[in-house]
mmCIF file of C-alpha atoms in Angstrom:
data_model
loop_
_atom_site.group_PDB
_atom_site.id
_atom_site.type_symbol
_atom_site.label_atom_id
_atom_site.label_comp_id
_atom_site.label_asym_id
_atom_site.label_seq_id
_atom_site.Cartn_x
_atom_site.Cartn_y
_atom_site.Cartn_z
ATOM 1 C CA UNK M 1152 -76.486 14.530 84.189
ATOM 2 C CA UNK M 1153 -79.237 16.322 86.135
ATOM 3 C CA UNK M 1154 -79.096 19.094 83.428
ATOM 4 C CA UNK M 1155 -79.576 16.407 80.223
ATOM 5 C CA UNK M 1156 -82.398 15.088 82.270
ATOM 6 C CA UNK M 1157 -84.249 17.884 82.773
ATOM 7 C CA UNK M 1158 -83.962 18.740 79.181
ATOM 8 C CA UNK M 1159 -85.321 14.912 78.009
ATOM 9 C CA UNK M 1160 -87.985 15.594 80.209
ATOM 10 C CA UNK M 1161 -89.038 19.233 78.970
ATOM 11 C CA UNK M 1162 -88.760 17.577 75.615
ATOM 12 C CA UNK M 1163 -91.791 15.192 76.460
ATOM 13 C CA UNK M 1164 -93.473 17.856 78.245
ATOM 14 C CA UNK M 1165 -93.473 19.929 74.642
ATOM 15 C CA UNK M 1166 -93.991 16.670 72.761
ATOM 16 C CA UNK M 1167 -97.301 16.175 74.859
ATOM 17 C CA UNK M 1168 -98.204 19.435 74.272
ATOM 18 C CA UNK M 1169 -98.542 19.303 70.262
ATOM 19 C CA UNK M 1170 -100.460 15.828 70.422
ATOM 20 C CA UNK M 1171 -97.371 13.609 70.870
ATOM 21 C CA UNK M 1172 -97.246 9.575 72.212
ATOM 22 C CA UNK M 1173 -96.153 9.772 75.717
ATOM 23 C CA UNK M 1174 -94.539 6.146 75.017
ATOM 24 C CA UNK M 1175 -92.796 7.441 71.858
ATOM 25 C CA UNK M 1176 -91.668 10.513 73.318
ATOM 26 C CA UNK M 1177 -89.950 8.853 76.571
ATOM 27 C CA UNK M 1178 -88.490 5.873 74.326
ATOM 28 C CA UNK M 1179 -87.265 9.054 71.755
ATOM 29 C CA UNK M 1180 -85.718 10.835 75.136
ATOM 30 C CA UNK M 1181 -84.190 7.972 76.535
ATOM 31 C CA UNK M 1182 -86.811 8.657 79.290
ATOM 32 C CA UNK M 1183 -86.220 5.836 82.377
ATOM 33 C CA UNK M 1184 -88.798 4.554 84.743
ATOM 34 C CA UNK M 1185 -89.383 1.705 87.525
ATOM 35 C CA UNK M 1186 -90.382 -1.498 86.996
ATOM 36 C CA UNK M 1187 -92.775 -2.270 90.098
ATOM 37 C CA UNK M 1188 -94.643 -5.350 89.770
ATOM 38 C CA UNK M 1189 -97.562 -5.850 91.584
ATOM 39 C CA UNK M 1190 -97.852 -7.635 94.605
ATOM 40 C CA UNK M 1191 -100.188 -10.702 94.116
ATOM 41 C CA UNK M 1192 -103.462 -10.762 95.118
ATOM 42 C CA UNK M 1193 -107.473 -11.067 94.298
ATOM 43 C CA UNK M 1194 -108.053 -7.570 95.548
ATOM 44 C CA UNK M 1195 -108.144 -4.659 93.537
ATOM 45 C CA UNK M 1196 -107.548 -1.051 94.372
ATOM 46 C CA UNK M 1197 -109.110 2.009 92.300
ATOM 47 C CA UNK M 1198 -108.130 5.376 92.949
ATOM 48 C CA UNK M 1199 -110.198 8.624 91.986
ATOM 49 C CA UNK M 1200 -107.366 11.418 91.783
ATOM 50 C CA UNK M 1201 -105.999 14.751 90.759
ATOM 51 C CA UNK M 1202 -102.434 13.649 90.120
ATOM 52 C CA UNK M 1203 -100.851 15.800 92.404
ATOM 53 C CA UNK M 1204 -97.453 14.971 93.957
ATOM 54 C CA UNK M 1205 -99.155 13.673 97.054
ATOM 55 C CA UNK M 1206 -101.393 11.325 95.064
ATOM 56 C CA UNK M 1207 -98.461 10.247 93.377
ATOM 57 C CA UNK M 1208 -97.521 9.030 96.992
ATOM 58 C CA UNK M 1209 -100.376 7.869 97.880
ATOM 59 C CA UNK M 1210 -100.587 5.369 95.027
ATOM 60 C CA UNK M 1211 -96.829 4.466 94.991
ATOM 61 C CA UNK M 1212 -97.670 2.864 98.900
ATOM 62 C CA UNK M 1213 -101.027 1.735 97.746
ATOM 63 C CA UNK M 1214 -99.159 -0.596 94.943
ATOM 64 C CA UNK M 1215 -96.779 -1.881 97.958
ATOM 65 C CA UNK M 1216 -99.956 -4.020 99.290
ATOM 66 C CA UNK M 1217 -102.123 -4.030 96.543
ATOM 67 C CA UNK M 1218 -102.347 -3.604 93.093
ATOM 68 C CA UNK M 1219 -103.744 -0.770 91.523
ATOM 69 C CA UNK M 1220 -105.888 -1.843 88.319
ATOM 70 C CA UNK M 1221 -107.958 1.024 87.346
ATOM 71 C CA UNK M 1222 -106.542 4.966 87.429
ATOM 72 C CA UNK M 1223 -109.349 7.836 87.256
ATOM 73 C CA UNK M 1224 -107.230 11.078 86.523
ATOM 74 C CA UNK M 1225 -110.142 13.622 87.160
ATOM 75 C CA UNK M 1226 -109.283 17.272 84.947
ATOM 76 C CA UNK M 1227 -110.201 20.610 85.651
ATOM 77 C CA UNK M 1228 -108.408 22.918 82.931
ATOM 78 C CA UNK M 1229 -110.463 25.814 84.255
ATOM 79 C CA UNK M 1230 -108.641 26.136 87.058
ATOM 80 C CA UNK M 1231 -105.831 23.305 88.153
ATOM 81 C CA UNK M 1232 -104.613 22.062 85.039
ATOM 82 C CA UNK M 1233 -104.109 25.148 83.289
ATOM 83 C CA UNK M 1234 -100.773 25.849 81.133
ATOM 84 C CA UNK M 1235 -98.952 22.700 80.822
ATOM 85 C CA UNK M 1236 -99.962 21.636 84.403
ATOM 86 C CA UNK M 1237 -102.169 18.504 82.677
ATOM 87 C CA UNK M 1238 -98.555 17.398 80.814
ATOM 88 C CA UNK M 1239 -96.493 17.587 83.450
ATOM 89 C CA UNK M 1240 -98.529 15.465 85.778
ATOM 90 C CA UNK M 1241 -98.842 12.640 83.389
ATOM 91 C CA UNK M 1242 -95.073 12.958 83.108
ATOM 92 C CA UNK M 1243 -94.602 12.920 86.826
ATOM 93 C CA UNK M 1244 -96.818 9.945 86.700
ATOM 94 C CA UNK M 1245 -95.063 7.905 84.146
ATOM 95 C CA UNK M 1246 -91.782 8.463 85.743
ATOM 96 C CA UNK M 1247 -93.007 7.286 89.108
ATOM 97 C CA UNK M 1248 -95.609 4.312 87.914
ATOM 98 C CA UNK M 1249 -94.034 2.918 84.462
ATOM 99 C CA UNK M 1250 -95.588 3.499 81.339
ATOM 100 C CA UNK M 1251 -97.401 -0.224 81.106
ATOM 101 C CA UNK M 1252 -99.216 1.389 84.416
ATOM 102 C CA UNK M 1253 -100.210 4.285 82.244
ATOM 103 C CA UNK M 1254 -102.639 1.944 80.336
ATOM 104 C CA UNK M 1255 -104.771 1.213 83.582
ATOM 105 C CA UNK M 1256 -105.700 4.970 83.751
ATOM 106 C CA UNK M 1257 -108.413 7.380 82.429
ATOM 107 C CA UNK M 1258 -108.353 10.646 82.025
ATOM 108 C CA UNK M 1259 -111.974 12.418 82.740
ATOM 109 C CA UNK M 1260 -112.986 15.462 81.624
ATOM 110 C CA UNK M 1261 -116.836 14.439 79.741
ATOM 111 C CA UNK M 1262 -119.405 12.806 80.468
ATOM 112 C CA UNK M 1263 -117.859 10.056 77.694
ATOM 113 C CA UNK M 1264 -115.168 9.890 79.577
ATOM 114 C CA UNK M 1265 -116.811 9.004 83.003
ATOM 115 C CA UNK M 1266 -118.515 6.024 80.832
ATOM 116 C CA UNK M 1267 -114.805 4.653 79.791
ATOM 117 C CA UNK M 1268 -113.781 4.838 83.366
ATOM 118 C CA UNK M 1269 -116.473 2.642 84.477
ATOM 119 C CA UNK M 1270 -116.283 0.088 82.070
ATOM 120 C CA UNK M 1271 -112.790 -0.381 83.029
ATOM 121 C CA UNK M 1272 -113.363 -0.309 86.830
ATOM 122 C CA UNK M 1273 -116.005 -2.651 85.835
ATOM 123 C CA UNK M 1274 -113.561 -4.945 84.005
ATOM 124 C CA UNK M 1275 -111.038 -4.912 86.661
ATOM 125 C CA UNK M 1276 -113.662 -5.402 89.667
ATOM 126 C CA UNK M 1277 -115.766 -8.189 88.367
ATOM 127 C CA UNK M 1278 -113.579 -10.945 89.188
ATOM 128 C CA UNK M 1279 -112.395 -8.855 92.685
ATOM 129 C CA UNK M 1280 -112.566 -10.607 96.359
ATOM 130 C CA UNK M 1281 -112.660 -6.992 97.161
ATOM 131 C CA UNK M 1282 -112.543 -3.736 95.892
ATOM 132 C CA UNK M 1283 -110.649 -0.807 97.473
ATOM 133 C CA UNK M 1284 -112.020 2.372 96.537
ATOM 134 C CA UNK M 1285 -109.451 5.779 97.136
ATOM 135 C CA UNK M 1286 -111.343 8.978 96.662
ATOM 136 C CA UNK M 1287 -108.420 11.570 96.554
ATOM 137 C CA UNK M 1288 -109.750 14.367 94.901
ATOM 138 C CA UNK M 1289 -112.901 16.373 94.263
ATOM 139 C CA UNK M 1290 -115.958 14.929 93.032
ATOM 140 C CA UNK M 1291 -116.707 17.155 90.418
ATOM 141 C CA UNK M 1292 -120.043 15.320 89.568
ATOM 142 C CA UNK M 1293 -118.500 12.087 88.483
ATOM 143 C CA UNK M 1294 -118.961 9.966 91.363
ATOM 144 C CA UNK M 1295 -122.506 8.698 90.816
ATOM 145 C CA UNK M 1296 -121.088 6.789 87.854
ATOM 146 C CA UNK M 1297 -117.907 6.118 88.561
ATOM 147 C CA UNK M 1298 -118.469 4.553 92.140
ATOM 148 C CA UNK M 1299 -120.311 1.219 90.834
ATOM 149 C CA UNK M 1300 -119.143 -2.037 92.052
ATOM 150 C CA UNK M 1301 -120.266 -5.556 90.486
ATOM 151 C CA UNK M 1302 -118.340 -7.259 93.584
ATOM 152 C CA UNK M 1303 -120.143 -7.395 96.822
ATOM 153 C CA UNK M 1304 -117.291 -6.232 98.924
ATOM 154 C CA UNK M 1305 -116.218 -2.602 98.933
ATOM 155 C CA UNK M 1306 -113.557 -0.391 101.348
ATOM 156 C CA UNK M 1307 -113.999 3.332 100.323
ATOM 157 C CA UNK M 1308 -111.337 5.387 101.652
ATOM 158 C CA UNK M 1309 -111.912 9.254 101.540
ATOM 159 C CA UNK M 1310 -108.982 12.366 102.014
ATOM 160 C CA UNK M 1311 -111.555 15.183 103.200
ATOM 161 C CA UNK M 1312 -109.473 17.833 102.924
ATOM 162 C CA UNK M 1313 -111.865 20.914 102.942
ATOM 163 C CA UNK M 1314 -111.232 21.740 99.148
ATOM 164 C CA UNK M 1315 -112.228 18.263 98.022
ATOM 165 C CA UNK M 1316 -115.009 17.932 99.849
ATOM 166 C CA UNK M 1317 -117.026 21.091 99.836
ATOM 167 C CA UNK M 1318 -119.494 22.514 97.294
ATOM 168 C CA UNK M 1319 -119.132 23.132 93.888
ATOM 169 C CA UNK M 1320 -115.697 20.768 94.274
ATOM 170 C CA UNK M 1321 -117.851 17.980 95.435
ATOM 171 C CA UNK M 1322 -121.572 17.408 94.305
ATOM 172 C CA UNK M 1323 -124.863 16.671 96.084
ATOM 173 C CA UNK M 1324 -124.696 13.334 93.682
ATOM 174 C CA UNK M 1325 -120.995 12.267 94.493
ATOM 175 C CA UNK M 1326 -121.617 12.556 98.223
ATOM 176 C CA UNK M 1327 -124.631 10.330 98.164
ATOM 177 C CA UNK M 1328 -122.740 8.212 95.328
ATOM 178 C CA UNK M 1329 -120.148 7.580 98.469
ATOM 179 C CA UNK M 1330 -122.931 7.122 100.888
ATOM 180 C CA UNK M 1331 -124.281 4.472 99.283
ATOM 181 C CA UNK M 1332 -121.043 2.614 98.331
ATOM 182 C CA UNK M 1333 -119.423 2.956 101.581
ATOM 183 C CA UNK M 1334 -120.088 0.641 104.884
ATOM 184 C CA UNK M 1335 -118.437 2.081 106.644
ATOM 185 C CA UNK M 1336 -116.794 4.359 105.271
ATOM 186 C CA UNK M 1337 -112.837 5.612 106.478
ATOM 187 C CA UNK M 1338 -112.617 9.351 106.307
ATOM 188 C CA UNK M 1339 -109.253 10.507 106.591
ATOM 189 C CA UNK M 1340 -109.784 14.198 107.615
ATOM 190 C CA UNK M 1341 -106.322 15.849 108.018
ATOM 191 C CA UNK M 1342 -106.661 17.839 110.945
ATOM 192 C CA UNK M 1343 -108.339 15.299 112.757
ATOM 193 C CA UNK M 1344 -105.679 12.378 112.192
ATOM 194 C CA UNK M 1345 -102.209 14.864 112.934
ATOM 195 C CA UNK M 1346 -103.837 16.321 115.764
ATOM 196 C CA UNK M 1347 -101.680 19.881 114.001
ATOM 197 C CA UNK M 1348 -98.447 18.076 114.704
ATOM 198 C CA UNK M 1349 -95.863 20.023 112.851
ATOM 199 C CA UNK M 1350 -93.743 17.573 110.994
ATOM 200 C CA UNK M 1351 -97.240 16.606 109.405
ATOM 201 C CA UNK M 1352 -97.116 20.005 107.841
ATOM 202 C CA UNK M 1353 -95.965 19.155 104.965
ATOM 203 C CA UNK M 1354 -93.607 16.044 103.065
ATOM 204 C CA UNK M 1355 -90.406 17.619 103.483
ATOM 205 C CA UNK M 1356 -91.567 18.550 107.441
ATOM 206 C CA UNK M 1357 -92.033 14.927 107.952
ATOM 207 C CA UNK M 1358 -89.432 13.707 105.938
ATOM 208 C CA UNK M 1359 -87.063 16.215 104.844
ATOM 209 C CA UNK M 1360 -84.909 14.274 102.859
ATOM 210 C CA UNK M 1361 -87.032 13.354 100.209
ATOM 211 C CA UNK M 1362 -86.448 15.457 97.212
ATOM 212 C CA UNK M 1363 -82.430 13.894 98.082
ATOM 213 C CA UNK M 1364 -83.676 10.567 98.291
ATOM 214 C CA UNK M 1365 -85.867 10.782 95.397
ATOM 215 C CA UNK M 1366 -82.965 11.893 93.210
ATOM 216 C CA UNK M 1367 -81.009 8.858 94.429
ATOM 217 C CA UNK M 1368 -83.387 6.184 93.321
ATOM 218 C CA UNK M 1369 -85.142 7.597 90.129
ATOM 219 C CA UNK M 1370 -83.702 11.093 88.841
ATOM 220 C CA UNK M 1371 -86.127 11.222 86.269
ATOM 221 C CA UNK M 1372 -88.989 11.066 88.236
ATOM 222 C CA UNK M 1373 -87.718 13.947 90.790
ATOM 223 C CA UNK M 1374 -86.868 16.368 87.508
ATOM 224 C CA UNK M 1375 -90.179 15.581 86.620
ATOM 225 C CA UNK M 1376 -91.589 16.783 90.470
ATOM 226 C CA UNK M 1377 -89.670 19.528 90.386
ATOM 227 C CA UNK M 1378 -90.212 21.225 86.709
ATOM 228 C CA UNK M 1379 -94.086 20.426 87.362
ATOM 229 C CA UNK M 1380 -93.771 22.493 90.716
ATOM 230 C CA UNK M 1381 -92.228 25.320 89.394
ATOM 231 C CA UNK M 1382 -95.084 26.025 87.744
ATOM 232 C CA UNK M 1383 -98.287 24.450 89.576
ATOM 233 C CA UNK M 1384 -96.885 26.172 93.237
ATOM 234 C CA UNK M 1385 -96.305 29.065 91.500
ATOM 235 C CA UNK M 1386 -99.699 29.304 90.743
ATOM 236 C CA UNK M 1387 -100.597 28.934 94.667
ATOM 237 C CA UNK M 1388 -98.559 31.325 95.721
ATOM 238 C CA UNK M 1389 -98.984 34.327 93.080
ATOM 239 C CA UNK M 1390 -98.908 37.905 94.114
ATOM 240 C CA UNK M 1391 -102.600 38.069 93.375
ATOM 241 C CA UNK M 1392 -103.619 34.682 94.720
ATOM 242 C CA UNK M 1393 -106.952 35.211 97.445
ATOM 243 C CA UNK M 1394 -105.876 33.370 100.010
ATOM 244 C CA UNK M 1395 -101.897 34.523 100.308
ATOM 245 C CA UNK M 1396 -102.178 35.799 103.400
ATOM 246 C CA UNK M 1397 -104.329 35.102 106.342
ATOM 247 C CA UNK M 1398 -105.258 38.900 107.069
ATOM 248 C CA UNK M 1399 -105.986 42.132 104.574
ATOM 249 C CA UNK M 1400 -102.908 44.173 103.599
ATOM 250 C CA UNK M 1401 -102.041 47.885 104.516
ATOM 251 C CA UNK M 1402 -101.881 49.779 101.488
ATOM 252 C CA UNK M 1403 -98.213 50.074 101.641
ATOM 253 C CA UNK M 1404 -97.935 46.389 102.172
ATOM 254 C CA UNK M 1405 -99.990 45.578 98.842
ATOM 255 C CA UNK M 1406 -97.389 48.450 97.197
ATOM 256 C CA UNK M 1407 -94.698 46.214 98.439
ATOM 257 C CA UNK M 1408 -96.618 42.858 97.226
ATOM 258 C CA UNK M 1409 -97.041 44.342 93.951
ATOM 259 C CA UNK M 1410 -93.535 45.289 93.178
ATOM 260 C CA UNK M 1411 -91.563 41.922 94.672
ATOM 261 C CA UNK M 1412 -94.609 40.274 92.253
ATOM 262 C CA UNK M 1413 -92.676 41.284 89.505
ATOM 263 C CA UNK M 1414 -89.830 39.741 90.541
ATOM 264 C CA UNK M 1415 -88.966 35.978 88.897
ATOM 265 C CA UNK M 1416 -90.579 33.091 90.973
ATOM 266 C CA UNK M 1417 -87.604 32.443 93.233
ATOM 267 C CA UNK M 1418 -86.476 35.929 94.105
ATOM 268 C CA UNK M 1419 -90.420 36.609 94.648
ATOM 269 C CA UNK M 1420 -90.773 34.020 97.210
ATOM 270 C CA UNK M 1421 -87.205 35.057 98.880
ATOM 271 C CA UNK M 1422 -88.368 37.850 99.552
ATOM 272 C CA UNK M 1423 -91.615 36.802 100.774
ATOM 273 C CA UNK M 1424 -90.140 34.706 103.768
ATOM 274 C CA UNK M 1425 -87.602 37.161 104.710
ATOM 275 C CA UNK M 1426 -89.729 39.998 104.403
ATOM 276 C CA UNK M 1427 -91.505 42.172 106.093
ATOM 277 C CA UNK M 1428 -95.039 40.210 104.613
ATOM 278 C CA UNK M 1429 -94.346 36.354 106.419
ATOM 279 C CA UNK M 1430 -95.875 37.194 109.031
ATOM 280 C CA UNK M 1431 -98.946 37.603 107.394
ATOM 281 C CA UNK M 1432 -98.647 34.434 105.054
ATOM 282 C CA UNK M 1433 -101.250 31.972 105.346
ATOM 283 C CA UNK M 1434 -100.009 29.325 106.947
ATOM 284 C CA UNK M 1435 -100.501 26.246 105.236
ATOM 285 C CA UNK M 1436 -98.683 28.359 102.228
ATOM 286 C CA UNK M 1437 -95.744 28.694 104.585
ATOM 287 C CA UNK M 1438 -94.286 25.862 103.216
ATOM 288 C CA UNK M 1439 -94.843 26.470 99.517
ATOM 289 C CA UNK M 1440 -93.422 29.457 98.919
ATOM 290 C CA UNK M 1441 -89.798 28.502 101.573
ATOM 291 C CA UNK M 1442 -89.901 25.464 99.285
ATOM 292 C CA UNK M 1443 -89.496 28.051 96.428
ATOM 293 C CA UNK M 1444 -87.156 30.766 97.880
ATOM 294 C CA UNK M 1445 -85.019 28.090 98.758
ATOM 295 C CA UNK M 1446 -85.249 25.216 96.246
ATOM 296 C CA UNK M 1447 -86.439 22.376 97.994
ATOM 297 C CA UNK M 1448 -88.634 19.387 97.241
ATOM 298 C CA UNK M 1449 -91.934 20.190 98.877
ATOM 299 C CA UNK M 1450 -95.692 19.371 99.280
ATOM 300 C CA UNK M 1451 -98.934 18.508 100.896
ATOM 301 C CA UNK M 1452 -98.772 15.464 102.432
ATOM 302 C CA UNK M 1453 -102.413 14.765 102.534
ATOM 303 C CA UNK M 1454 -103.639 12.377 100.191
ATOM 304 C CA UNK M 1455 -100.478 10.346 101.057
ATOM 305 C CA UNK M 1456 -101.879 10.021 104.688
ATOM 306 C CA UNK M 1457 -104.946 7.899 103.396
ATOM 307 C CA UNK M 1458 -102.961 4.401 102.195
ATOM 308 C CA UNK M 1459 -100.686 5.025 105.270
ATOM 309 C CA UNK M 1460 -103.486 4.966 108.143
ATOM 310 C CA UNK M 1461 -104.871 1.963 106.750
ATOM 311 C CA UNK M 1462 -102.259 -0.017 107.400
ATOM 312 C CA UNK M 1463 -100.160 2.156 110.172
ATOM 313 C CA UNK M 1464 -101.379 1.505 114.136
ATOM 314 C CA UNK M 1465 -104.225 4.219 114.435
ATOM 315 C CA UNK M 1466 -107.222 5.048 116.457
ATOM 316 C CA UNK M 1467 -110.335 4.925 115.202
ATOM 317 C CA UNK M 1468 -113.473 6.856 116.136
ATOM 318 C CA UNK M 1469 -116.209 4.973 114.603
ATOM 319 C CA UNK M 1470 -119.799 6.376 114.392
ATOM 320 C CA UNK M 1471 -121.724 7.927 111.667
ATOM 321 C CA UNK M 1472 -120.465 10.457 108.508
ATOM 322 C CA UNK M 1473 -121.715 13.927 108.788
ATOM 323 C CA UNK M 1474 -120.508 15.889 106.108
ATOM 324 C CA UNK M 1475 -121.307 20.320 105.653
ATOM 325 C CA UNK M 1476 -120.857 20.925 102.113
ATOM 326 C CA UNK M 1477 -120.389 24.581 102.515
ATOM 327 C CA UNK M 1478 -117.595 24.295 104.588
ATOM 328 C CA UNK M 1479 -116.354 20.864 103.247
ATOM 329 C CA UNK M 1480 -115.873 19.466 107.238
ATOM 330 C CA UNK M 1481 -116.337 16.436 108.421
ATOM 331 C CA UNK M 1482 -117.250 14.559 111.155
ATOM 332 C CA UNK M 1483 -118.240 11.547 113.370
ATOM 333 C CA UNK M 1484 -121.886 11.485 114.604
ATOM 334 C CA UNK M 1485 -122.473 8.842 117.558
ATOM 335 C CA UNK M 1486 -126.038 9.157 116.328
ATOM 336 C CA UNK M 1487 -127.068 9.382 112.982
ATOM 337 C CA UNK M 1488 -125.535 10.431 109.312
ATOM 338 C CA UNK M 1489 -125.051 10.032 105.744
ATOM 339 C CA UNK M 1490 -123.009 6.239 106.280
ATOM 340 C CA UNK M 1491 -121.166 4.761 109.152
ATOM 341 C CA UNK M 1492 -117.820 6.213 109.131
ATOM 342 C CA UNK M 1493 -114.541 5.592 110.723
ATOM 343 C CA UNK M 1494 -112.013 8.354 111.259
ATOM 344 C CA UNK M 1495 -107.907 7.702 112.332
ATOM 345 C CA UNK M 1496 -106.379 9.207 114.621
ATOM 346 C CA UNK M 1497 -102.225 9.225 115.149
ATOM 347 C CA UNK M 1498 -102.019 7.596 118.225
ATOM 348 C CA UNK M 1499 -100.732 9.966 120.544
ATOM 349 C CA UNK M 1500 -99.213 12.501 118.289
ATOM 350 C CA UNK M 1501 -95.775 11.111 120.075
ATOM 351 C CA UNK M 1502 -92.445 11.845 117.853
ATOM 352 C CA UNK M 1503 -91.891 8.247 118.309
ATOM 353 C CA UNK M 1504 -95.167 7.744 116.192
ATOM 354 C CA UNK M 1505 -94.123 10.274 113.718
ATOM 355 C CA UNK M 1506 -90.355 8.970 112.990
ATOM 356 C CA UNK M 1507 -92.116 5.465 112.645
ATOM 357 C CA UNK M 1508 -94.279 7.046 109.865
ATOM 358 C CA UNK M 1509 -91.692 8.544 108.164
ATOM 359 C CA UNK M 1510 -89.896 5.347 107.759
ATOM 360 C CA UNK M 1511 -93.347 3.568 106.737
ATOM 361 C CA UNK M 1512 -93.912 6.557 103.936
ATOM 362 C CA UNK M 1513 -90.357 6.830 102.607
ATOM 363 C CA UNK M 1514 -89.679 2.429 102.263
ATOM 364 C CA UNK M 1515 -92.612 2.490 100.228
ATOM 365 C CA UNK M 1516 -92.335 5.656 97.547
ATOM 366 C CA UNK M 1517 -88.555 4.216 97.594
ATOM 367 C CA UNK M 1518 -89.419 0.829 96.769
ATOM 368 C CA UNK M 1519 -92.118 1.672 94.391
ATOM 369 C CA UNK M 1520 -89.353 4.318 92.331
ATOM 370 C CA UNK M 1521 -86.791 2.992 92.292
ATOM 371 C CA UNK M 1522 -84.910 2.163 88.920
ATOM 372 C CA UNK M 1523 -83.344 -1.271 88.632
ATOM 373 C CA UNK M 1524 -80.278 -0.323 88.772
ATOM 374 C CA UNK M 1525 -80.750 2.063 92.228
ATOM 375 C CA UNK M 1526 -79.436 1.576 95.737
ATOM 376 C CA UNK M 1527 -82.070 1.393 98.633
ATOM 377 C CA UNK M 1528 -80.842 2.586 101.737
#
């Protein structure tokens, strides 16, 4: 069964690719997804994201207390959606959300295209109590239109992971654009909310059965993760990739990269972990390339963080938003800044904490995946 559904989903994949319907090519496939309605409510959430499998988490617990009514999918085929990354995370997406929650998002690319998202955030926020505004990914210059609000009561929620937030990633325009829209504003800054607490590494560090549980309640949305993996982490960890390791390489050691680069994906990152070169791995690529070697459902938990501290029992050190857009940090000023801010913190790191998060992250992907027909544990 896993095999046929892998091969209905690389069938969409190629459909997409040639100008296909993604409707008519999952109803052609026999493609299944959840049916998650939304809970009811006159707030509205809009997320600004990349797609990546932690988005795809961080919306999937969004729509457990909110409904999400307006989708910006923000492009960079330069770079991140290269090959057939684009198709595969509108797959991913489809098989997670539904394809009637398809029609609430936007994909941005031009100028045009920031102008149709903000008509429909528009048309979504107008008749809003309040609007809950989820900036997971990099600004890219289309935050000054995007983040307009005809209802007089905005949330702004930020991930400020370093890549999203510094310069050319995020513009002069969409920081002020935030600025402006946010009071206050709750930045979510990794580093600063897991205190480096390991099983926040990573999903499968915190909750290491996920790709099983995943496959339990919706197969056709963990096919989908893990065909769009194979190729987007394999991309973040290649041979040549700047950032691969955390220190130069001795000549013989880039001899050895280049020959085990040569090698097919899996065997490549086997030999990675178990070689002589992991201790010179970066280490927030760790994770990536065991996921790899050894086949297992991995990522960043990040942006999945964001929905989960809103709601979860957190500290929070409130004061004003400082951002360096060289660097991309953040941070609280008890003076002055760009916005008043507040930033969570875990409280107390303890494991107790941690397992209780867990449980709070995997009820509501779990919920928000599963098929009709699918057992919840």
């Amino acid at each position: 069964m896993a095999g046929e559904i892998a091969e209905a989903i690389t069938q969409v994949i190629e459909g997409l690719r040639v100008g296909g319907d993604l409707r008519a090519l999952f109803e052609q496939h026999g493609v299944r997804t959840p049916q998650c309605p939304a809970p009811p409510s006159d707030e509205v959430a809009v997320v600004y994201t990349d797609l990546e499998p932690d988005d795809i988490f961080a919306i999937l617990c969004i729509r457990k207390v909110r409904p999400v009514s307006a989708v910006v999918f923000t492009v960079d085929r330069e770079k991140k959606d290269t090959g057939s990354i684009l198709e595969k995370k509108l797959v991913m997406a489809a098989t997670a959300f539904g394809l009637d929650f398809m029609a609430s998002m936007v994909i941005v690319e031009s100028p045009s295209d920031q102008e149709k998202a903000s008509d429909l955030i528009r048309s979504v926020a107008e008749a809003a109590s309040t609007v809950f505004w989820y900036v997971l990914a990099p600004g890219r210059g289309n935050l000054t239109v995007l983040l307009r609000s005809p209802c007089q009561s905005n949330r702004v929620f930020l991930y400020s992971g370093s890549f999203n937030t510094r310069e050319p990633n995020m513009h002069a325009s969409d920081v002020n654009a935030i600025a402006a829209l946010a009071n206050p504003l709750t930045d979510l800054a990794s580093f600063v909310f897991t205190a480096g607490h390991p099983r926040l590494r990573s999903l499968a560090a915190l909750w290491p059965e996920v790709g099983e549980d995943c496959l339990q309640v919706n197969p056709w949305f963990a096919q989908a993760w893990r065909i769009f993996a194979l190729e987007f982490n394999a991309c973040l960890i290649h041979h040549q990739h700047p950032k691969l390791f955390k220190e130069p390489l001795a000549e013989d050691e880039k001899r050895l990269l280049k020959s085990i680069g040569e090698l097919s994906t899996q065997e490549y990152c086997r030999e990675l972990i178990r070689g002589p070169l992991a201790s010179k791995l970066a280490g927030y690529k760790v994770s990536t390339v065991r996921a790899l070697a050894e086949g297992l459902y991995d990522g960043p938990l990040c942006d999945a963080l964001v929905p989960l501290a809103e709601t979860y029992d957190v500290e929070l050190k409130c004061g004003f938003w400082v951002l360096d857009p060289k660097t991309g940090h953040t941070r609280v000023d008890d003076v002055t800044g760009l916005c008043p801010v507040m930033s969570p913190m875990l409280r107390g790191g303890a494991a107790a904490s941690v397992d209780d998060l867990k449980e709070e992250l995997r009820m509501r992907v779990l919920h928000g995946l599963a098929l009709i027909d699918a057992v919840l544990a």
